[in-house]
Amino acid sequence: MNKKDDICIYFFINFEFKKIMCGIVGYIGKREAYPILIKGLHRLEYRGYDSAGVALINGKQQLNVYKAKGKVADLEHAVESKDISGTIGIAHTRWATHGEPNQVNAHPHYSESEELAIIHNGIIENYAVLKQGLIENGYSFKSETDTEVLVQLIEHIKKTDKTDLQTAVQLALNQVVGAYAIVVLDQNNPDKMVAARKGSPLVIGIGENEYFLASDATPIVEFTDKVVYVGDEEIVHLRRNKELSIKTIGNVVKTPEIKKLEMTLSQLEKGGYPHFMLKEIFEQPTTLATSMRGRVNIEHNNITLAGFIDNKERFLNAKRIIITACGTSWHAGLIGMHAIEEFARIPVVVEYSSEFRYRSPVINSDDVVIAISQSGETADTLAAVELAKSHGAFIYGVCNVVGASIPRAAHSGSYTHVGPEIGVASTKAFTAQVAVLTMLALMIGREKGTLSQERYLQIVAELGKIPEKIKETLKQDDLLAEFAKTFTYAQNFIYLGRGYNYPIAMEGALKLKEISYIHAEGYPAAEMKHGPIALINEEMPVVVIAPHCGTYDKVVSNIQEIKARKGRIISIVTEGDTIVRDMSDYSISIPATEECLVPLLAAIPLQLLAYHIAVVKGRNVDQPRNLAKSVTVE
Ligand code: G6P
């Protein structure tokens, strides 16, 4: 399978460390680089937004570096009276989760002589040893970052070995332990730049006598659809008007593999919506249809997942399926567990990747591991995949970003195909993950014979109707916007669901926490009486997912327990329901569907509720504080 962005970690002298989410952009060609770089930074800003910087070599062979704390707009403001000319340049956007971001620590970083400048995503683990050696050689440091150590090392090697930039980068990287995507400029060589990656993503766009470079394809798509995904431990030499050349750190020459970018510019625009998140919520009828296109054949009531068919035996012989993921993807995994156990009768465990990788999990060679990740770059999930692989397990990726590290590491898999998801809070990727896992469960069940043909046909037919039913559900947006106004006072929310809808309760709570900063808990409805019921009073909003399904009557009883304690009920019910509706303070209905498909509909009002509450509270919906879209450090 196939790539996205990135986090850097900076270690400090006192061994406190900072984790930083970064986006990098580069350009070399015939045009002025600055506007391209700034636009690129804006495109990547959804990943990091605490500081930004740019380096350009102008016509007089001067290497100018400008940096600013804050957003890309602050950088634009900071360079207003500066020389921003040059047809070669690099730029960086950064977001710190620990410690204060400042201008000195922002990228690009100059080398000692200020002849070189570097941008970097990742971590140089042995930076301290390298730094000590450089200090002994007379180098001084302005920042406390590992990145500055790397650029100084490159300069040191370049000068002492009297070598060119590319070789100096190669030799330096041979001394480095860690992860990186780097790009280096040399003011004495304004016709080339050198980039390299290990662990952190890097994509090169190939235009007419020009190259673009970025952490993901979003800054590139409006200029070219020809891209090269830089492989691990590869060093790329980008020269003006010359072919791209790639070799590994170990000096093996590689032929660039040019791929066509399956992304359109309109996918990166808000298309009239005030926020990407709202756009992405409303895209779900389309994205769900796209995820199923070519897979669910409505006419013949059939599902075909190529990734499964090619590896059928691994699934049919699996004694156990381990699903590993983080965040929203983990919630999708829980729904997948329900479907796989119900239809395929294979035991499933769902693991937080960060927990899984650090205990001593029992992994057998006949296990199938399903790794779910929108970005395909989440460090913990990638590490979990590598661990499971090393034990001989078969890895199936369910990812969105084509060419990302997890799909590349997987033996097989299915892309969710929802296009770029820009809003930090995942919405359309989640529903597509659930759809893909449901398709997988149905296919395994049918092949194994644990699911009758009749049931299989019923569910497949219903799956085909889901995009239309999501469209119906979205019509209640105005109503949810009204409800939202009522609940902005709340400090806490409880979300309850059972069975397939328990993960939806957790996902609804996560959405609210992420973007409105209201504390929320998702709980299995029946467990409420074992603790959370103590929290219920007339101020506590309780969102109950109560569609017509197997546990409906039980959920009705749970609602009564809340009502008795004066909690305020917001219910998600099946169209035509009167019982729960009458018990609720507020109610939203979703079309009737198969129980296993309810999460695909129930997720929608919860996404909208969180969205509207966040908007009323004036939150930055697309770039919520402290969060990152793609978490590539542990
Ligand atoms: C971050 C994002 C979440 C996402 C999680 C897992 O926390 O903010 O929206 O669910 O990472 O990301 P992945 O790309 O692996 O699905």
mmCIF file with all atom_site columns, C-alpha atoms in Angstrom, residues 1-4 229 259-260 262 287-295 304-308 370-377 396-419 428-437 439-440:
data_model
loop_
_atom_site.group_PDB
_atom_site.id
_atom_site.type_symbol
_atom_site.label_atom_id
_atom_site.label_alt_id
_atom_site.label_comp_id
_atom_site.label_asym_id
_atom_site.label_entity_id
_atom_site.label_seq_id
_atom_site.pdbx_PDB_ins_code
_atom_site.Cartn_x
_atom_site.Cartn_y
_atom_site.Cartn_z
_atom_site.occupancy
_atom_site.B_iso_or_equiv
_atom_site.pdbx_formal_charge
_atom_site.auth_seq_id
_atom_site.auth_comp_id
_atom_site.auth_asym_id
_atom_site.auth_atom_id
_atom_site.pdbx_PDB_model_num
ATOM 1  C CA . MET A 1 1   ? 0.000   0.000  0.000   1.00 0.00 ? 1   MET A CA 1
ATOM 2  C CA . ASN A 1 2   ? 1.394   3.822  0.009   1.00 0.00 ? 2   ASN A CA 1
ATOM 3  C CA . LYS A 1 3   ? 2.204   8.572  2.542   1.00 0.00 ? 3   LYS A CA 1
ATOM 4  C CA . LYS A 1 4   ? 1.709   11.935 5.021   1.00 0.00 ? 4   LYS A CA 1
ATOM 5  C CA . TYR A 1 229 ? 7.600   9.162  -2.967  1.00 0.00 ? 229 TYR A CA 1
ATOM 6  C CA . LYS A 1 259 ? 3.625   7.989  -9.811  1.00 0.00 ? 259 LYS A CA 1
ATOM 7  C CA . LYS A 1 260 ? 0.451   9.809  -10.763 1.00 0.00 ? 260 LYS A CA 1
ATOM 8  C CA . GLU A 1 262 ? -4.698  10.822 -7.270  1.00 0.00 ? 262 GLU A CA 1
ATOM 9  C CA . THR A 1 287 ? -16.822 9.466  0.286   1.00 0.00 ? 287 THR A CA 1
ATOM 10 C CA . LEU A 1 288 ? -18.731 6.415  1.471   1.00 0.00 ? 288 LEU A CA 1
ATOM 11 C CA . ALA A 1 289 ? -19.862 5.772  -2.090  1.00 0.00 ? 289 ALA A CA 1
ATOM 12 C CA . THR A 1 290 ? -16.259 6.163  -3.262  1.00 0.00 ? 290 THR A CA 1
ATOM 13 C CA . SER A 1 291 ? -15.009 3.746  -0.611  1.00 0.00 ? 291 SER A CA 1
ATOM 14 C CA . MET A 1 292 ? -17.491 1.195  -1.853  1.00 0.00 ? 292 MET A CA 1
ATOM 15 C CA . ARG A 1 293 ? -17.081 1.890  -5.564  1.00 0.00 ? 293 ARG A CA 1
ATOM 16 C CA . GLY A 1 294 ? -15.800 -1.135 -7.380  1.00 0.00 ? 294 GLY A CA 1
ATOM 17 C CA . ARG A 1 295 ? -16.156 -3.093 -4.157  1.00 0.00 ? 295 ARG A CA 1
ATOM 18 C CA . THR A 1 304 ? -15.030 -7.617 -3.728  1.00 0.00 ? 304 THR A CA 1
ATOM 19 C CA . LEU A 1 305 ? -12.048 -6.425 -1.747  1.00 0.00 ? 305 LEU A CA 1
ATOM 20 C CA . ALA A 1 306 ? -8.988  -7.197 -3.832  1.00 0.00 ? 306 ALA A CA 1
ATOM 21 C CA . GLY A 1 307 ? -6.687  -7.067 -0.807  1.00 0.00 ? 307 GLY A CA 1
ATOM 22 C CA . PHE A 1 308 ? -8.726  -9.818 0.797   1.00 0.00 ? 308 PHE A CA 1
ATOM 23 C CA . ILE A 1 370 ? -5.323  -5.175 10.803  1.00 0.00 ? 370 ILE A CA 1
ATOM 24 C CA . ALA A 1 371 ? -3.658  -1.771 11.172  1.00 0.00 ? 371 ALA A CA 1
ATOM 25 C CA . ILE A 1 372 ? -6.080  1.135  10.785  1.00 0.00 ? 372 ILE A CA 1
ATOM 26 C CA . SER A 1 373 ? -4.751  4.622  10.169  1.00 0.00 ? 373 SER A CA 1
ATOM 27 C CA . GLN A 1 374 ? -6.114  7.592  8.257   1.00 0.00 ? 374 GLN A CA 1
ATOM 28 C CA . SER A 1 375 ? -2.669  9.132  7.764   1.00 0.00 ? 375 SER A CA 1
ATOM 29 C CA . GLY A 1 376 ? -0.853  5.852  7.465   1.00 0.00 ? 376 GLY A CA 1
ATOM 30 C CA . GLU A 1 377 ? 1.972   7.510  9.401   1.00 0.00 ? 377 GLU A CA 1
ATOM 31 C CA . TYR A 1 396 ? -3.554  -5.846 6.509   1.00 0.00 ? 396 TYR A CA 1
ATOM 32 C CA . GLY A 1 397 ? -3.604  -2.043 6.322   1.00 0.00 ? 397 GLY A CA 1
ATOM 33 C CA . VAL A 1 398 ? -6.790  0.028  6.301   1.00 0.00 ? 398 VAL A CA 1
ATOM 34 C CA . CYS A 1 399 ? -5.412  3.460  5.477   1.00 0.00 ? 399 CYS A CA 1
ATOM 35 C CA . ASN A 1 400 ? -6.425  6.586  3.638   1.00 0.00 ? 400 ASN A CA 1
ATOM 36 C CA . VAL A 1 401 ? -3.230  8.249  2.455   1.00 0.00 ? 401 VAL A CA 1
ATOM 37 C CA . VAL A 1 402 ? -1.924  6.425  -0.563  1.00 0.00 ? 402 VAL A CA 1
ATOM 38 C CA . GLY A 1 403 ? 1.752   5.587  -0.379  1.00 0.00 ? 403 GLY A CA 1
ATOM 39 C CA . ALA A 1 404 ? 2.062   6.238  3.378   1.00 0.00 ? 404 ALA A CA 1
ATOM 40 C CA . SER A 1 405 ? 4.382   4.231  5.610   1.00 0.00 ? 405 SER A CA 1
ATOM 41 C CA . ILE A 1 406 ? 1.797   1.847  7.117   1.00 0.00 ? 406 ILE A CA 1
ATOM 42 C CA . PRO A 1 407 ? 0.272   0.732  3.821   1.00 0.00 ? 407 PRO A CA 1
ATOM 43 C CA . ARG A 1 408 ? 3.787   0.328  2.495   1.00 0.00 ? 408 ARG A CA 1
ATOM 44 C CA . ALA A 1 409 ? 4.782   -1.807 5.439   1.00 0.00 ? 409 ALA A CA 1
ATOM 45 C CA . ALA A 1 410 ? 1.610   -3.931 5.215   1.00 0.00 ? 410 ALA A CA 1
ATOM 46 C CA . HIS A 1 411 ? 1.421   -7.179 3.246   1.00 0.00 ? 411 HIS A CA 1
ATOM 47 C CA . SER A 1 412 ? -1.909  -6.162 1.815   1.00 0.00 ? 412 SER A CA 1
ATOM 48 C CA . GLY A 1 413 ? -4.819  -3.911 2.595   1.00 0.00 ? 413 GLY A CA 1
ATOM 49 C CA . SER A 1 414 ? -7.636  -1.677 1.458   1.00 0.00 ? 414 SER A CA 1
ATOM 50 C CA . TYR A 1 415 ? -7.477  2.059  1.066   1.00 0.00 ? 415 TYR A CA 1
ATOM 51 C CA . THR A 1 416 ? -10.451 4.007  2.341   1.00 0.00 ? 416 THR A CA 1
ATOM 52 C CA . HIS A 1 417 ? -10.283 6.417  -0.634  1.00 0.00 ? 417 HIS A CA 1
ATOM 53 C CA . VAL A 1 418 ? -11.918 9.451  0.986   1.00 0.00 ? 418 VAL A CA 1
ATOM 54 C CA . GLY A 1 419 ? -9.401  11.973 -0.375  1.00 0.00 ? 419 GLY A CA 1
ATOM 55 C CA . LYS A 1 428 ? -15.076 11.061 6.748   1.00 0.00 ? 428 LYS A CA 1
ATOM 56 C CA . ALA A 1 429 ? -12.047 8.827  7.261   1.00 0.00 ? 429 ALA A CA 1
ATOM 57 C CA . PHE A 1 430 ? -13.788 7.219  10.235  1.00 0.00 ? 430 PHE A CA 1
ATOM 58 C CA . THR A 1 431 ? -16.971 6.256  8.418   1.00 0.00 ? 431 THR A CA 1
ATOM 59 C CA . ALA A 1 432 ? -14.965 4.884  5.513   1.00 0.00 ? 432 ALA A CA 1
ATOM 60 C CA . GLN A 1 433 ? -12.819 2.818  7.897   1.00 0.00 ? 433 GLN A CA 1
ATOM 61 C CA . VAL A 1 434 ? -15.994 1.355  9.370   1.00 0.00 ? 434 VAL A CA 1
ATOM 62 C CA . ALA A 1 435 ? -17.339 0.635  5.894   1.00 0.00 ? 435 ALA A CA 1
ATOM 63 C CA . VAL A 1 436 ? -14.131 -1.097 4.793   1.00 0.00 ? 436 VAL A CA 1
ATOM 64 C CA . LEU A 1 437 ? -13.997 -3.214 7.951   1.00 0.00 ? 437 LEU A CA 1
ATOM 65 C CA . MET A 1 439 ? -16.992 -5.199 3.910   1.00 0.00 ? 439 MET A CA 1
ATOM 66 C CA . LEU A 1 440 ? -14.044 -7.248 5.088   1.00 0.00 ? 440 LEU A CA 1
#
